[in-house]
Coordinates of N, CA and C in Angstrom, one line a residue:
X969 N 155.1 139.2 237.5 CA 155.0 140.6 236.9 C 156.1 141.5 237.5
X970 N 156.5 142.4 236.5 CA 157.8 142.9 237.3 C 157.4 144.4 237.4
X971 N 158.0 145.0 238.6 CA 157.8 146.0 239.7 C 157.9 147.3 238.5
X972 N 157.3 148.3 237.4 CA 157.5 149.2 236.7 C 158.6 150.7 237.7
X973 N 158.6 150.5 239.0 CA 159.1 151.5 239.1 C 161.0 150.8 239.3
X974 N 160.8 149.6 239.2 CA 162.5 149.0 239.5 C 162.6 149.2 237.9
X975 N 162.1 148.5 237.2 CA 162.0 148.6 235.8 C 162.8 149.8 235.2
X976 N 161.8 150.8 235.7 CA 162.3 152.3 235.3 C 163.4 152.8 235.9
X977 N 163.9 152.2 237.0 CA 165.0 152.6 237.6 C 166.2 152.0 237.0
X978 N 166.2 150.9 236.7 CA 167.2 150.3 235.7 C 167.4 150.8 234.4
X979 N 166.8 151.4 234.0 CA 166.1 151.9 233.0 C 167.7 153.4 233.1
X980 N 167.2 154.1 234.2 CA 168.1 154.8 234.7 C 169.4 154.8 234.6
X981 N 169.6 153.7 235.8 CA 170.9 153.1 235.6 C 172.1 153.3 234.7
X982 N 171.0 152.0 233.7 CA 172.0 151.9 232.8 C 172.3 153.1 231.2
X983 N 171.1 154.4 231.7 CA 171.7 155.5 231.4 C 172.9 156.0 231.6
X984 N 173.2 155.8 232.9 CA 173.9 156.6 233.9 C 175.4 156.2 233.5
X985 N 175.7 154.6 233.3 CA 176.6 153.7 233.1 C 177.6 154.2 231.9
X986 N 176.2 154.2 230.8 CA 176.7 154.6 229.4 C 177.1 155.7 229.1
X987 N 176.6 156.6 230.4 CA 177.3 158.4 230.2 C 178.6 158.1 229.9
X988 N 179.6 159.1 229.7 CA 180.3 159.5 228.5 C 181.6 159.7 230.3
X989 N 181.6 160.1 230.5 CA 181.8 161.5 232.3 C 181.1 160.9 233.4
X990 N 182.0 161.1 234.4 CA 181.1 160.9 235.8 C 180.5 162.2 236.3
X991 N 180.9 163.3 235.5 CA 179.9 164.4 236.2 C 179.1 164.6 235.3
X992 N 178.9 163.9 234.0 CA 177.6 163.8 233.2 C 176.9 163.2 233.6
X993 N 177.1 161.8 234.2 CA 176.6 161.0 234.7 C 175.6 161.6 236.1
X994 N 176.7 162.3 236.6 CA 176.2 163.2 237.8 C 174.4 164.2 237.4
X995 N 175.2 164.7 236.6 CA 173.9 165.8 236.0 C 172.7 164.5 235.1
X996 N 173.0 163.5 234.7 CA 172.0 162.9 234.0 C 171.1 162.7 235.8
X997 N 171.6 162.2 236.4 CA 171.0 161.5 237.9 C 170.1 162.5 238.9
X998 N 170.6 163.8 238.5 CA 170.7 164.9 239.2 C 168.9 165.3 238.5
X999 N 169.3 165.6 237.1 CA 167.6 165.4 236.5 C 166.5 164.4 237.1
X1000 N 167.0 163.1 236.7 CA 165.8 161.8 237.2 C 165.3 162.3 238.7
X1001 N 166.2 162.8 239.9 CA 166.2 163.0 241.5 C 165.3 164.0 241.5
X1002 N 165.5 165.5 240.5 CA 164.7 166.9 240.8 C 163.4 166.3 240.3
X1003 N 163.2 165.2 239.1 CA 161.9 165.3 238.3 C 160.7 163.9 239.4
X1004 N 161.4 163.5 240.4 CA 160.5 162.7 241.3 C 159.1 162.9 241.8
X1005 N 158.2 162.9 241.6 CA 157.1 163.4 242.3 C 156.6 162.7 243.7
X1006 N 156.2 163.4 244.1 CA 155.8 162.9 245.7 C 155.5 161.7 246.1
X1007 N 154.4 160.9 245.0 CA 154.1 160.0 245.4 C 155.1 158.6 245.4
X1008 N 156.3 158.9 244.3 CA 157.1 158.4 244.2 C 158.0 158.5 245.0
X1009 N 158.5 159.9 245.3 CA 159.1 160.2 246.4 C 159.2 159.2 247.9
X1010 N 157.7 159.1 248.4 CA 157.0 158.3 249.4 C 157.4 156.7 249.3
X1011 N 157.3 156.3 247.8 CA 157.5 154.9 247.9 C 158.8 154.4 247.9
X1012 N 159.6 155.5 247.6 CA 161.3 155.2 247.7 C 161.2 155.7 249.4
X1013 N 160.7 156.2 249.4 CA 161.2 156.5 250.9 C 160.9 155.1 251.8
X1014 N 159.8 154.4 251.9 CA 159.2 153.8 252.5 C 159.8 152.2 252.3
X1015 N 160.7 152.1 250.4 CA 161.4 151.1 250.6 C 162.4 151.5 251.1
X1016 N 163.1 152.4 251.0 CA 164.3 152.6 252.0 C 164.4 152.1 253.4
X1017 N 162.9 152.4 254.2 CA 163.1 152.1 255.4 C 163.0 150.8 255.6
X1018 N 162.2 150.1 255.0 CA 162.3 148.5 255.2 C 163.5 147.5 254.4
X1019 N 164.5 148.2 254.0 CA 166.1 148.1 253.9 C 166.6 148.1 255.1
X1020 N 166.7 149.6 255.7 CA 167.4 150.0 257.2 C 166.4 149.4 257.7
X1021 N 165.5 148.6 258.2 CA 165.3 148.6 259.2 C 165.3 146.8 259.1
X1022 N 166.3 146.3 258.1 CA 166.0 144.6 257.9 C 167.8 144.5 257.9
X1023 N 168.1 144.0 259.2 CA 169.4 143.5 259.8 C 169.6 142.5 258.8
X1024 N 169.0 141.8 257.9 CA 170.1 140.6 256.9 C 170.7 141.7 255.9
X1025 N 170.4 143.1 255.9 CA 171.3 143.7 254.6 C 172.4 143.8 255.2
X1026 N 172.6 144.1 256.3 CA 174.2 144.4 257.1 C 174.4 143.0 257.3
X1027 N 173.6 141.9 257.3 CA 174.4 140.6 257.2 C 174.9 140.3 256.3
X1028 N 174.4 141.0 255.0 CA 174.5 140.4 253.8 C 175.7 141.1 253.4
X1029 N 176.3 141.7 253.5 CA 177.2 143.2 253.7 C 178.4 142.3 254.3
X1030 N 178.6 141.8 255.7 CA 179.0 141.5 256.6 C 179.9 140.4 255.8
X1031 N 178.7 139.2 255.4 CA 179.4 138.1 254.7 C 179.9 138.1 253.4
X1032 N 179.4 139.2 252.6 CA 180.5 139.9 251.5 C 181.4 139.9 251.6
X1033 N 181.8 140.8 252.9 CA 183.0 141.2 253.5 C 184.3 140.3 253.8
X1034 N 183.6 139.4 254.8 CA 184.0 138.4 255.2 C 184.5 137.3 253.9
X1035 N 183.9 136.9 253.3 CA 184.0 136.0 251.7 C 185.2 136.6 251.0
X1036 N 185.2 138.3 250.7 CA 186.1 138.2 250.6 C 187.4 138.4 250.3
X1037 N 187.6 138.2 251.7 CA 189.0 138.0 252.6 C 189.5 136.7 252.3
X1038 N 188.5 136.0 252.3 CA 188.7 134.4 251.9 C 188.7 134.2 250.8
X1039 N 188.4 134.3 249.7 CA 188.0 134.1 248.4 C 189.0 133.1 247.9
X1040 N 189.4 132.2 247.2 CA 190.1 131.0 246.6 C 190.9 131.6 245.8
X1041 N 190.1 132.6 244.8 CA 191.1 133.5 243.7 C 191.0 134.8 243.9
X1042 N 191.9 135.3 243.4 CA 192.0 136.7 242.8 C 190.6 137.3 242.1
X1043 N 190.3 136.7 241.2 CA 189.1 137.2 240.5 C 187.9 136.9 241.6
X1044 N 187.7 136.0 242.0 CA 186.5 135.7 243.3 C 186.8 137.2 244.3
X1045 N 187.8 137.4 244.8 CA 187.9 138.3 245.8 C 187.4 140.0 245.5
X1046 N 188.0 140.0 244.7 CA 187.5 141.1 243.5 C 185.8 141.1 243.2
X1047 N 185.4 140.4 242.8 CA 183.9 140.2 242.6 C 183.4 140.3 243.9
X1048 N 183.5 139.5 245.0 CA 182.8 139.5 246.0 C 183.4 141.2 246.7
X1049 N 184.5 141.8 246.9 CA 185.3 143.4 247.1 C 183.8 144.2 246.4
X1050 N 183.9 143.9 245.1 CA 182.9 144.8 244.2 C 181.3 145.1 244.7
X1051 N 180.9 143.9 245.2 CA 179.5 143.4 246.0 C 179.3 144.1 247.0
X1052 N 180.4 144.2 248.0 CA 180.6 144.4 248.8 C 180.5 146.1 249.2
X1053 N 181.6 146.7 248.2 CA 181.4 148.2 248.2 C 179.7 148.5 247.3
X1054 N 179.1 147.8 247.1 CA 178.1 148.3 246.1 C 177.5 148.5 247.3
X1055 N 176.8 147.2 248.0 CA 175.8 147.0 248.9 C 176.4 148.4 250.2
X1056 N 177.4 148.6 250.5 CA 177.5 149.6 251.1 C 177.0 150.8 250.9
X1057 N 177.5 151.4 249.6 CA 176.9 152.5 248.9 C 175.4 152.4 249.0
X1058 N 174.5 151.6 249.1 CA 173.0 151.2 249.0 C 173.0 151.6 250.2
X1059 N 173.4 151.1 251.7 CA 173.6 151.1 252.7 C 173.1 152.6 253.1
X1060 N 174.4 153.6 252.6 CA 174.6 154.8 253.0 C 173.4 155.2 253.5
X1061 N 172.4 155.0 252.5 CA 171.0 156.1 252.4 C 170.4 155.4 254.3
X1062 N 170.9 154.8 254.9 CA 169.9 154.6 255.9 C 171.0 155.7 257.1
X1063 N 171.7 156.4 257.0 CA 172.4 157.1 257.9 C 171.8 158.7 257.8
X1064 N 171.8 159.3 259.2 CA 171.1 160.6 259.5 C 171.4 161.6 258.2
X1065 N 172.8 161.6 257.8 CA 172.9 162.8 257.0 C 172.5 162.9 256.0
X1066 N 172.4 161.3 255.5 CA 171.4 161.0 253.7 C 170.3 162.5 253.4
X1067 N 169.5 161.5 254.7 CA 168.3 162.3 254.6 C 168.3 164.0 254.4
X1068 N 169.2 164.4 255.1 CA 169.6 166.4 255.3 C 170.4 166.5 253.8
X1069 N 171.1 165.5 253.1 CA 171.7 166.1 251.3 C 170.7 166.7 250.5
X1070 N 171.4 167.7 250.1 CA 170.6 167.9 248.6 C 171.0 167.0 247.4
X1071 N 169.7 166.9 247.0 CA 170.1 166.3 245.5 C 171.6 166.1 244.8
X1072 N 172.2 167.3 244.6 CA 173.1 167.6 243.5 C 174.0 166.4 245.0
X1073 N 174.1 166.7 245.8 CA 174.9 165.9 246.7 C 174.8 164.3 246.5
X1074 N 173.4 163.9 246.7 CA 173.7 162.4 246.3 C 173.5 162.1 245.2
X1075 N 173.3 162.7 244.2 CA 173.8 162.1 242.8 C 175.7 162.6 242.7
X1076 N 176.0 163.4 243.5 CA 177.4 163.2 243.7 C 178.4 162.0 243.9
X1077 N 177.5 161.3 244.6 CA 177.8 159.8 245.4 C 177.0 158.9 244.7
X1078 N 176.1 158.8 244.2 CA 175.3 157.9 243.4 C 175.5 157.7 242.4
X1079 N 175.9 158.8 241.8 CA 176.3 158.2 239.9 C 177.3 157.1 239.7
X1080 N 178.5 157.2 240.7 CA 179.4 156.2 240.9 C 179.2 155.0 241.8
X1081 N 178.2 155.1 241.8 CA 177.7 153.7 242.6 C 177.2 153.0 242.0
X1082 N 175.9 154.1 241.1 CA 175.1 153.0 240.5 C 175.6 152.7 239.1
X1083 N 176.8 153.4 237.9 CA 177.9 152.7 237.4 C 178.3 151.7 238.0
X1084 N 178.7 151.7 239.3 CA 179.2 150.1 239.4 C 179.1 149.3 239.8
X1085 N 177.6 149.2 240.3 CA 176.4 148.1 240.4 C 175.7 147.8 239.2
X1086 N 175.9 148.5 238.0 CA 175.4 147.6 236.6 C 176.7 147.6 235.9
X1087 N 177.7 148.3 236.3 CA 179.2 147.2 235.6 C 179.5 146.2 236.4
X1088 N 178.9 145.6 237.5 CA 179.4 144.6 237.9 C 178.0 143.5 237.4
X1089 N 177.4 143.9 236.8 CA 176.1 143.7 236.3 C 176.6 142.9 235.1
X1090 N 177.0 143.6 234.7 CA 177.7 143.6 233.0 C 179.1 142.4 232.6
X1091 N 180.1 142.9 233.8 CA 181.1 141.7 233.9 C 180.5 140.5 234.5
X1092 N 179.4 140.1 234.9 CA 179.2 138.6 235.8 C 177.9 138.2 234.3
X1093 N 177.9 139.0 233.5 CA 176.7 138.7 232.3 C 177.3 137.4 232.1
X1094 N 178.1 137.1 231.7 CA 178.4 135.2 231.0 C 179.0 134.1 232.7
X1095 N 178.7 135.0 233.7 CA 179.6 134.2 235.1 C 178.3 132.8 234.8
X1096 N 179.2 131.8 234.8 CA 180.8 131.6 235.3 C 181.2 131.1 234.2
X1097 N 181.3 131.0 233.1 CA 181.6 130.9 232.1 C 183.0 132.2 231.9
X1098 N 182.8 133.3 232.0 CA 183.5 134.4 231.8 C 183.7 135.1 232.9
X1099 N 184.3 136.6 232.9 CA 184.1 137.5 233.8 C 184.7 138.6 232.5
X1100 N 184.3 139.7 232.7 CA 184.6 140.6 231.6 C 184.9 141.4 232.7
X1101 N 186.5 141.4 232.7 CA 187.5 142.3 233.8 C 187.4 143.9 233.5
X1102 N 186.9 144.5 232.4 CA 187.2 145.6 232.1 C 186.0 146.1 232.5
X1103 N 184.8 145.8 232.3 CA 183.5 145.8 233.2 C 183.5 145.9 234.7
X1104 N 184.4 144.7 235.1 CA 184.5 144.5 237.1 C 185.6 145.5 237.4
X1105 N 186.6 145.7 237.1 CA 187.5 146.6 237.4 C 187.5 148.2 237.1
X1106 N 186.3 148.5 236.5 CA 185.4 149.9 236.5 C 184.4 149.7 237.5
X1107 N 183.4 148.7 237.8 CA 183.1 149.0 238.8 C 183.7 149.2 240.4
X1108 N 184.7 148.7 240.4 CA 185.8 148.5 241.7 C 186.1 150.1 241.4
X1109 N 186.3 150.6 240.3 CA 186.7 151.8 240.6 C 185.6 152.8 241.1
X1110 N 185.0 152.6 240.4 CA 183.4 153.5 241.0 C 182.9 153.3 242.4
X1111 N 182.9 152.1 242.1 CA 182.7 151.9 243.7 C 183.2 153.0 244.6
X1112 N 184.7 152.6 244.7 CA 185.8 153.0 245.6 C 185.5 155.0 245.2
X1113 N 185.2 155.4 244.1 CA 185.1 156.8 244.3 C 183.7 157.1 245.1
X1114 N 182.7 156.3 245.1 CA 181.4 156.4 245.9 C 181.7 156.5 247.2
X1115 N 182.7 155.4 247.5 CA 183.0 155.2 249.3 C 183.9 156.6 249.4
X1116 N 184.8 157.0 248.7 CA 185.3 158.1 249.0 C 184.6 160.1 249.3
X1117 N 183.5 159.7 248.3 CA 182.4 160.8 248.3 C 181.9 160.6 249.4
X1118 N 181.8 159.8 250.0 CA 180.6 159.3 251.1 C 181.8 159.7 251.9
X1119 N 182.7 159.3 252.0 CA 184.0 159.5 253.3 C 183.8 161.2 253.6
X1120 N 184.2 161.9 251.8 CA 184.7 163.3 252.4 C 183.3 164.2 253.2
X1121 N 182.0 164.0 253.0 CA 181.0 164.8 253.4 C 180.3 163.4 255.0
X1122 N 181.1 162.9 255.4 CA 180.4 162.8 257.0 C 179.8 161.2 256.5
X1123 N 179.4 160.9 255.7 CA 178.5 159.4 255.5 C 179.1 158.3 255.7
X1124 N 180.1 158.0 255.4 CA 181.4 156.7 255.7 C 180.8 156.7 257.7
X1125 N 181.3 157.6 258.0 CA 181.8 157.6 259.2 C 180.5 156.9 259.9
X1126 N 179.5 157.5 259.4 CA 178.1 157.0 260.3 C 177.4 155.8 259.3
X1127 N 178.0 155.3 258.5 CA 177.2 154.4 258.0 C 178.2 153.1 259.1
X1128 N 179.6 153.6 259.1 CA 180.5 152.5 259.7 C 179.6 152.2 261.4
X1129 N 179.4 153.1 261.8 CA 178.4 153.1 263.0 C 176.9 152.6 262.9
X1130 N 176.1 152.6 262.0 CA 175.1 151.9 261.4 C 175.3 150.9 262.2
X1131 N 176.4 150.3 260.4 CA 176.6 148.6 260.4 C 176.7 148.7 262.3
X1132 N 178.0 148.8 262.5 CA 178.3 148.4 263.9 C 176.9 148.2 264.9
X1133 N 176.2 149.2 265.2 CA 175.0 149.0 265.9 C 174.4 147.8 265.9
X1134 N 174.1 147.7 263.9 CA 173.1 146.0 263.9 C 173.5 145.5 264.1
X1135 N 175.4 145.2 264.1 CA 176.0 143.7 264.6 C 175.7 144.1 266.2
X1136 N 176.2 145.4 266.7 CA 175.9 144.5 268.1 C 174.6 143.9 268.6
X1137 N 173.7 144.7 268.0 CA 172.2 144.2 268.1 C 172.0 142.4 268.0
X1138 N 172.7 142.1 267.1 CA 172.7 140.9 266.8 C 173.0 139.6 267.5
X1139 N 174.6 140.2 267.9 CA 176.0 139.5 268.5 C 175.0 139.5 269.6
X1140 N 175.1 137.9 270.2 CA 175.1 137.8 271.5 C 176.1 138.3 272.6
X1141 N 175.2 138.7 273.8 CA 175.9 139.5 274.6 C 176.6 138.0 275.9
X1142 N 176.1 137.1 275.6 CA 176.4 136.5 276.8 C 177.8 135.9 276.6
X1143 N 178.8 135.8 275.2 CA 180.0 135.1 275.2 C 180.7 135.7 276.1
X1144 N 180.7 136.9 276.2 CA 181.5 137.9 276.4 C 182.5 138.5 275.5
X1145 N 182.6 137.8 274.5 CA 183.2 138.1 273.3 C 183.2 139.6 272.8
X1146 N 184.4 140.0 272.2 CA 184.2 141.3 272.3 C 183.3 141.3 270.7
X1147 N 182.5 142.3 270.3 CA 181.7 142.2 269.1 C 182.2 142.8 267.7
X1148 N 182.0 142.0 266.5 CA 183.0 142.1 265.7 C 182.6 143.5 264.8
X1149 N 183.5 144.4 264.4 CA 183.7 145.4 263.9 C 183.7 145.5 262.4
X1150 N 182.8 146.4 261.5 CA 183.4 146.4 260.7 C 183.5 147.5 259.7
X1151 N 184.5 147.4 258.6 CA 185.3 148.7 257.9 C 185.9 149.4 258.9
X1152 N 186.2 149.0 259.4 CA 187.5 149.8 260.4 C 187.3 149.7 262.1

């Protein structure tokens, strides 16, 4: 049976995708955000926390990352790049300032995220058979303006601190190894 409120969020999404403008797109997201009611409010909140508070998403982030740097092709590096900034953007929401935005602010950063987490949706539709580049290379772009919204208002900076925390959390302390860093 499938979850009616993911349902309806996709539902969203791929509103958002098909807007016309990214600041349409903005104001379509900006509506869905004001029209939330509490109880719903509560259940996003409450999945949110058992996101930030489950160290395989910064793993899962981590080995994105890692993959790829490595990737065999061009187009693999790119797809796994794409993954990678999406799951970040998802990320964001577990950093102090999330919580203190208004609305119009993270649909500022959101519309372009979640554009290119269902265009990356949309180019992997026939993988591996295909890749529909003009689908993955709008999401790379969106992405990349998500990470940059998130840079100019303070969220980059502490989400980079996040991640870093769970890996040290993680990283054994006894190699002495220094512990690995990431996005800068």
């Amino acid at each position: 049976m499938s979850d009616p409120v993911n349902e309806a969020f996709k539902k969203v999404i791929q509103e958002i995708y098909w807007t016309e403008t990214l600041e349409e797109a903005e104001e379509v997201l900006l509506e869905y955000l004001n029209m939330i009611d509490e109880d719903l409010r509560e259940y996003l909140l409450e999945k949110r926390k058992k996101i930030c508070n489950d160290p395989t998403s910064v793993i899962e982030l981590v080995r994105l990352n890692t993959a790829a740097e490595v990737a065999d092709s061009a187009q693999a590096a790119k797809i796994l790049l794409t993954k990678s900034l999406i799951e970040s953007g998802f990320l964001f929401q577990c950093t102090p300032t999330w919580a203190k935005l208004d609305n119009k602010t993270k649909a500022w950063i959101l519309a372009p995220l979640y554009k290119a987490s269902y265009g990356l949706e949309l180019a992997l539709k026939e993988w591996p058979k295909k890749v529909d580049e003009d689908h993955l290379d709008n999401a790379i772009k969106m992405a990349s303006i998500a990470l940059e919204r998130a840079e100019e208002i303070g969220v980059l900076d502490e989400f980079k601190e996040y991640v870093d925390n769970v890996v040290d959390e993680l990283a054994s302390d006894e190699d002495g190894k220094e512990k690995p860093k990431f996005l800068g």
